[in-house]
XYZ file of C-alpha atoms in Angstrom:
404
model
C 30.634 -24.196 39.752
C 27.507 -24.911 41.729
C 24.311 -24.042 40.113
C 21.336 -22.164 41.723
C 18.568 -24.527 42.846
C 16.138 -24.977 40.302
C 12.734 -23.197 40.907
C 10.662 -24.920 37.901
C 8.754 -28.032 38.850
C 8.987 -31.224 36.790
C 5.901 -31.819 34.770
C 5.082 -35.153 35.925
C 1.513 -35.038 34.547
C 2.673 -34.754 31.195
C 5.647 -37.025 31.442
C 3.656 -39.764 32.884
C 1.482 -41.055 30.032
C 3.805 -39.800 27.119
C 7.390 -40.764 28.467
C 7.361 -42.623 31.891
C 5.094 -45.276 31.352
C 6.316 -45.958 27.803
C 9.710 -46.018 28.944
C 9.039 -48.765 31.381
C 7.653 -51.034 28.510
C 10.319 -49.986 26.241
C 12.956 -50.987 28.925
C 11.526 -54.280 29.516
C 12.028 -55.213 26.111
C 15.626 -53.898 25.929
C 16.283 -55.464 29.280
C 15.170 -58.931 28.062
C 16.777 -58.575 24.600
C 20.335 -57.680 25.812
C 21.293 -60.784 27.800
C 18.945 -63.271 25.791
C 20.570 -62.234 22.577
C 23.981 -63.099 23.725
C 22.898 -66.345 25.475
C 20.983 -67.509 22.486
C 24.007 -66.699 20.239
C 25.928 -69.020 22.724
C 23.537 -71.690 22.434
C 24.176 -71.883 18.671
C 28.037 -71.347 18.818
C 30.717 -72.305 21.117
C 32.679 -68.959 20.534
C 32.297 -66.368 22.946
C 33.566 -63.883 20.540
C 31.112 -64.748 17.872
C 28.429 -64.661 20.447
C 29.615 -60.871 21.360
C 29.288 -59.968 17.801
C 25.871 -61.146 17.486
C 24.856 -59.375 20.580
C 26.476 -56.187 19.105
C 23.751 -56.055 16.363
C 21.475 -54.534 19.004
C 23.660 -51.540 19.407
C 24.861 -51.506 15.528
C 21.005 -51.247 14.664
C 20.686 -48.208 17.053
C 23.669 -46.637 15.527
C 22.489 -47.160 11.842
C 19.184 -45.444 12.408
C 20.648 -42.610 14.806
C 20.663 -39.848 12.149
C 17.558 -40.967 10.147
C 15.665 -41.110 13.667
C 16.289 -37.302 14.127
C 14.823 -36.565 10.550
C 11.816 -39.004 11.104
C 11.003 -37.217 14.336
C 11.252 -33.735 12.633
C 9.233 -34.828 9.632
C 6.482 -36.931 11.159
C 6.418 -35.947 14.782
C 6.618 -37.860 17.989
C 3.605 -40.128 18.132
C 3.838 -41.561 14.624
C 7.556 -42.104 14.930
C 7.112 -43.801 18.193
C 4.228 -46.248 16.947
C 6.176 -46.965 13.778
C 9.427 -47.839 15.784
C 7.601 -49.956 18.457
C 6.230 -52.034 15.206
C 9.822 -52.458 14.283
C 10.958 -53.609 17.659
C 8.154 -56.147 18.066
C 9.136 -57.507 14.714
C 12.691 -57.795 15.486
C 11.515 -59.748 18.771
C 9.452 -62.100 16.871
C 12.167 -62.788 14.365
C 14.729 -63.352 16.976
C 12.328 -65.799 18.703
C 12.147 -67.843 15.612
C 15.616 -67.683 14.650
C 17.199 -71.078 14.016
C 20.658 -69.678 12.878
C 23.244 -66.901 13.939
C 22.323 -64.864 10.923
C 18.610 -65.053 11.375
C 19.351 -64.077 15.371
C 21.514 -61.077 14.125
C 18.821 -59.659 11.746
C 16.340 -59.771 14.604
C 18.720 -58.201 17.022
C 19.462 -55.343 14.426
C 15.562 -54.743 13.896
C 15.163 -54.446 17.744
C 18.196 -51.902 17.878
C 16.655 -49.824 15.193
C 13.354 -49.673 16.617
C 15.188 -48.554 20.057
C 17.120 -45.680 18.215
C 14.007 -44.232 16.750
C 11.788 -44.398 19.748
C 14.330 -42.971 22.027
C 14.945 -40.248 19.716
C 11.240 -39.221 19.526
C 10.977 -39.399 23.361
C 14.259 -37.208 23.829
C 12.913 -34.634 21.428
C 9.501 -34.063 23.083
C 11.099 -33.837 26.557
C 13.735 -31.378 25.403
C 11.024 -28.903 24.128
C 8.271 -29.745 26.774
C 10.409 -29.444 30.122
C 11.986 -26.347 31.672
C 15.918 -26.298 31.408
C 16.048 -25.818 35.128
C 14.585 -29.512 35.720
C 15.982 -31.151 32.554
C 18.436 -33.210 34.632
C 15.753 -34.581 36.847
C 13.174 -35.220 34.113
C 15.549 -37.105 31.792
C 16.964 -38.928 34.812
C 13.439 -39.892 35.547
C 12.944 -41.066 32.073
C 16.216 -43.021 32.575
C 14.770 -44.453 35.907
C 11.682 -45.631 34.123
C 13.688 -47.389 31.519
C 15.782 -49.034 34.501
C 12.340 -50.323 35.915
C 11.771 -51.868 32.615
C 15.479 -53.164 32.308
C 14.886 -54.686 36.005
C 11.660 -56.457 34.972
C 12.638 -57.444 31.512
C 15.335 -59.964 32.419
C 13.144 -61.356 35.301
C 10.498 -61.944 32.971
C 12.792 -63.348 30.250
C 14.126 -65.647 32.932
C 10.826 -66.955 33.773
C 10.124 -67.425 30.039
C 13.135 -69.236 29.135
C 12.034 -71.811 32.169
C 8.548 -72.116 30.916
C 9.571 -72.603 27.160
C 12.692 -74.631 27.845
C 14.769 -72.660 25.454
C 16.515 -69.271 25.820
C 14.910 -67.716 22.732
C 11.741 -67.957 24.632
C 13.088 -64.667 26.498
C 12.370 -62.550 23.286
C 8.690 -62.971 23.901
C 9.066 -60.258 26.151
C 10.150 -57.920 23.572
C 6.998 -58.946 21.499
C 4.430 -58.425 24.426
C 6.220 -55.182 25.583
C 5.792 -53.767 22.015
C 2.076 -54.538 21.635
C 1.512 -52.914 25.074
C 3.619 -49.807 24.397
C 1.759 -49.352 21.057
C -1.576 -49.208 22.648
C -0.324 -46.655 25.219
C 1.413 -44.425 22.899
C -1.547 -44.319 20.507
C -3.821 -43.091 23.499
C -1.300 -40.730 25.134
C -1.829 -36.809 24.918
C 1.363 -35.188 23.239
C 0.592 -31.564 24.528
C 2.114 -28.744 22.417
C 1.955 -30.148 18.827
C 4.393 -32.832 17.407
C 7.791 -32.153 16.179
C 6.885 -31.697 12.854
C 4.507 -28.648 13.646
C 7.179 -27.031 15.867
C 9.874 -26.981 13.256
C 7.855 -25.598 10.217
C 9.759 -22.349 10.176
C 13.352 -23.959 11.102
C 14.382 -27.185 9.519
C 17.973 -27.489 9.166
C 19.308 -30.431 7.126
C 21.028 -33.415 8.906
C 24.409 -32.689 7.046
C 24.440 -29.155 7.723
C 23.841 -29.678 11.395
C 26.848 -32.045 11.531
C 28.950 -29.785 9.608
C 28.003 -26.855 11.853
C 28.285 -28.564 15.243
C 31.209 -30.970 14.377
C 33.560 -29.439 17.082
C 31.335 -30.150 19.969
C 30.255 -33.667 18.667
C 33.932 -34.819 18.226
C 35.016 -33.545 21.578
C 32.597 -33.428 24.233
C 30.136 -35.857 22.478
C 33.003 -38.568 21.981
C 34.135 -38.287 25.439
C 30.678 -38.236 26.917
C 30.029 -41.557 24.554
C 32.518 -43.523 26.933
C 29.454 -43.427 29.623
C 27.425 -45.174 27.128
C 30.108 -47.365 25.884
C 30.399 -48.529 29.592
C 26.678 -49.554 29.581
C 26.908 -51.592 26.524
C 30.188 -53.341 27.430
C 28.625 -54.211 30.715
C 25.432 -55.910 28.761
C 28.333 -57.957 27.088
C 30.671 -58.551 29.784
C 28.590 -59.325 32.610
C 26.899 -62.613 31.036
C 30.288 -63.538 29.640
C 32.069 -63.242 33.184
C 29.042 -64.840 34.742
C 29.362 -67.750 32.676
C 33.032 -67.925 33.358
C 32.520 -67.985 37.021
C 30.142 -71.114 36.626
C 26.672 -69.516 36.602
C 23.945 -71.101 34.232
C 21.785 -69.039 31.690
C 18.863 -68.358 33.819
C 20.885 -67.293 36.798
C 22.842 -64.938 34.673
C 19.617 -63.151 33.408
C 18.437 -63.044 36.879
C 21.701 -61.390 38.100
C 21.289 -58.893 35.193
C 17.675 -57.982 36.362
C 18.681 -57.622 40.002
C 21.342 -55.139 39.029
C 19.008 -53.379 36.852
C 16.803 -52.983 39.900
C 19.514 -51.186 41.642
C 20.059 -48.981 38.737
C 16.429 -47.909 39.233
C 16.935 -46.921 42.715
C 19.440 -44.103 42.110
C 18.084 -42.268 39.092
C 16.333 -39.630 41.083
C 19.559 -38.817 43.057
C 21.756 -38.535 39.992
C 19.076 -36.231 38.438
C 19.071 -34.210 41.495
C 22.833 -33.867 41.481
C 22.680 -33.108 37.743
C 20.378 -30.052 38.376
C 22.056 -28.615 41.466
C 25.792 -29.365 40.924
C 26.051 -29.644 37.346
C 26.541 -32.559 34.548
C 30.288 -33.072 35.786
C 29.342 -34.098 39.359
C 27.583 -37.125 37.974
C 29.552 -38.259 34.801
C 33.032 -38.139 36.200
C 32.333 -40.181 39.352
C 30.344 -42.705 37.270
C 33.387 -43.201 34.800
C 35.762 -43.627 37.882
C 33.387 -46.387 39.321
C 32.955 -47.954 35.799
C 36.620 -48.336 35.476
C 37.144 -49.816 38.903
C 34.263 -52.353 38.384
C 35.840 -53.432 35.042
C 39.250 -54.140 36.662
C 37.460 -56.418 39.344
C 35.717 -58.235 36.445
C 38.998 -58.789 34.967
C 40.280 -61.051 38.008
C 36.976 -62.587 38.994
C 37.132 -65.768 37.104
C 40.598 -66.466 38.682
C 39.957 -65.991 42.254
C 38.773 -68.722 44.506
C 35.705 -66.547 45.596
C 35.080 -65.375 42.035
C 31.230 -65.707 42.373
C 31.014 -63.147 45.151
C 33.931 -60.907 43.453
C 31.586 -60.867 40.321
C 28.408 -60.080 42.336
C 30.428 -57.197 43.756
C 31.652 -55.792 40.501
C 28.244 -56.069 38.953
C 26.666 -54.172 41.851
C 29.362 -51.214 41.238
C 28.594 -51.233 37.511
C 24.957 -51.003 38.599
C 25.537 -47.874 40.923
C 27.498 -46.191 38.223
C 24.686 -46.826 35.514
C 21.919 -45.859 37.709
C 23.714 -42.515 38.906
C 24.709 -41.478 35.472
C 21.446 -42.642 33.663
C 20.335 -39.320 32.285
C 23.499 -37.352 31.925
C 24.360 -37.926 28.412
C 20.796 -37.087 26.992
C 20.848 -34.012 29.308
C 23.867 -32.637 27.861
C 22.494 -33.251 24.374
C 19.309 -31.466 25.138
C 21.628 -28.470 26.800
C 23.466 -28.190 23.365
C 20.254 -28.479 21.140
C 18.590 -25.637 19.232
C 15.243 -25.484 21.246
C 13.538 -24.398 17.815
C 14.599 -27.408 15.967
C 16.156 -29.941 18.386
C 15.323 -33.268 16.648
C 18.058 -33.203 13.979
C 20.886 -31.969 16.495
C 19.891 -34.700 18.902
C 20.154 -37.256 16.027
C 23.855 -36.356 15.418
C 24.359 -36.243 19.257
C 22.983 -39.791 19.502
C 25.048 -41.024 16.573
C 28.326 -39.658 18.157
C 27.273 -40.908 21.696
C 26.436 -44.362 20.116
C 29.772 -44.771 18.287
C 31.529 -46.117 21.530
C 28.678 -48.486 22.676
C 28.452 -49.805 19.007
C 32.316 -50.535 18.761
C 32.517 -52.027 22.268
C 31.133 -55.343 21.566
C 33.568 -55.586 18.526
C 36.509 -54.531 20.623
C 35.438 -57.096 23.325
C 35.073 -59.902 20.679
C 38.446 -58.991 19.173
C 40.131 -58.987 22.661
C 38.514 -62.106 23.820
C 39.357 -63.864 20.687
C 42.840 -62.998 20.489
C 43.695 -62.422 24.165
C 41.361 -63.228 26.807
C 38.209 -62.098 28.590
C 40.192 -60.425 31.435
C 42.120 -58.473 28.911
C 38.773 -56.971 27.560
C 37.995 -55.862 31.028
C 41.372 -54.148 31.727
C 40.902 -52.225 28.123
C 37.500 -50.931 29.166
C 38.760 -49.995 32.560
C 41.509 -47.841 30.956
C 39.027 -46.280 28.595
C 36.854 -45.206 31.497
C 39.600 -43.542 33.212
C 40.969 -41.810 30.224
C 37.397 -40.278 29.683
C 37.080 -39.252 33.299
C 40.369 -37.081 32.926
C 39.535 -35.687 29.601
C 35.707 -34.616 30.411
C 36.118 -31.564 32.607
C 38.273 -29.524 30.151
C 35.778 -30.403 27.390
C 32.901 -29.403 29.589
C 34.343 -26.082 30.400
C 34.716 -25.157 26.886
C 31.314 -26.349 25.584
C 28.782 -26.018 28.272
C 27.321 -22.883 29.953
C 28.744 -22.267 33.457
C 25.557 -23.202 35.241
C 25.482 -26.723 33.606
C 28.719 -28.117 33.852
C-alpha cells in the first residue's frame, strides 16, 4: 500500500557530525578490509576456499558481538561505545597489517569485525531515537550512503597503499588511519538528547527476554531480510574470487571493488525516498531479484570469451542492488524496535540479520572446495530468488500498513 508523503524533514544538522561523517570514515576502513583480507589470505595460501574462510572472520566478528553490542550501547551510551569500538577496529587493522600467518590474519579480521558490530549498533540506536519515523528510510539510507562513500574511497586508498608498500597487507593501514580520525571526530561530536544509557533508565529489558518475546518476527521477517545482507557479504567474497578467475591482478580487483562502491553511493538517496514513500518492500524485493540475476551472471563469467566484460557487468548490477537497498534492513529494524529502549532489540535484530552474512563465506568456501566457484554463485542466486518470494507475506504480517 502506498504511504502518504512524509512531512517531517531529515535532521541533517544533527546527523552530519554524529553519524554521516563518522560513517564515511568507518566505511573507508570496512571497504579496505574486505578485499584486502581476502587477497592477503590468497597470498598466504593457494586455496580459494581457505581464503574465503579467513575473509569470513570479518562477518564472524560482527556476529559474535551483535547481542553484546546492544547491551553495551544501552549500558554506556553511544559516544563511549563508539570510541571503544573504534579502538578495537584500529587494533584489528594493525594486527592484520603485521600478520605473517593465516591465524594472525584471522585474529586481526575478527577484531575488525567486532569493532564494526559495536560501532554500527551505537549509530543505529541513536538514529532510531533521534529521527522521526516519517523520514527514517531516508535518514538510514543516508547513513548507508555515507558508508558507501567510505566503501568507495577505502579500496581506492588500499590500492594505492598496496602499490606503495609493495605488499597486499599495506591496505590494512587504511583501517588504522580511518580509526584514528574517527576517534577524534566522535570524541568531539554533540549527541543531542542524552545517551542511550540515560534514556533507558526506566525501561531496560534483558537481552534474553527480548529475544524470547520477539522470536517470531526475528525468525521470520528477520531471517528473510537477512538475505539482503547475505548478498552483500557474498558479493565481497565472490567479486574478488571471480575477478581473479577472469585474470585480474590484486590491485585491479581492489580498484573494481572501489568503483562499484562508488556506484552504490550514487543510489542511496533514491532508495531512501522510495522506502519512505512507497514502503520497504518496494526496495527490498527488486534488490533481491537483481542480486539473483547478477549472481547467475558471475557463475558463467569465467567460462565466456568476454568473461572480463561479463564480470564487470555483473559487478555493476550488484552495485545497483546494493546501493538501492542500503538502508532497508536497518529501517525495518527501527520500525520494529521499542522506542523507549531500542538498543537491545536492535542487537537481536542485527544478530538475526547477520546470520546469513556470517554463514555465506563458509557456504561459498564449502561449495568452491567441493564443487566449483560457479556452483557457489548459482546457490546464492537461488537463495535471493527464494527470499524475494517469501518477503511480501511476512512483511504484511509484521509491519504496519504504512511501512511495508
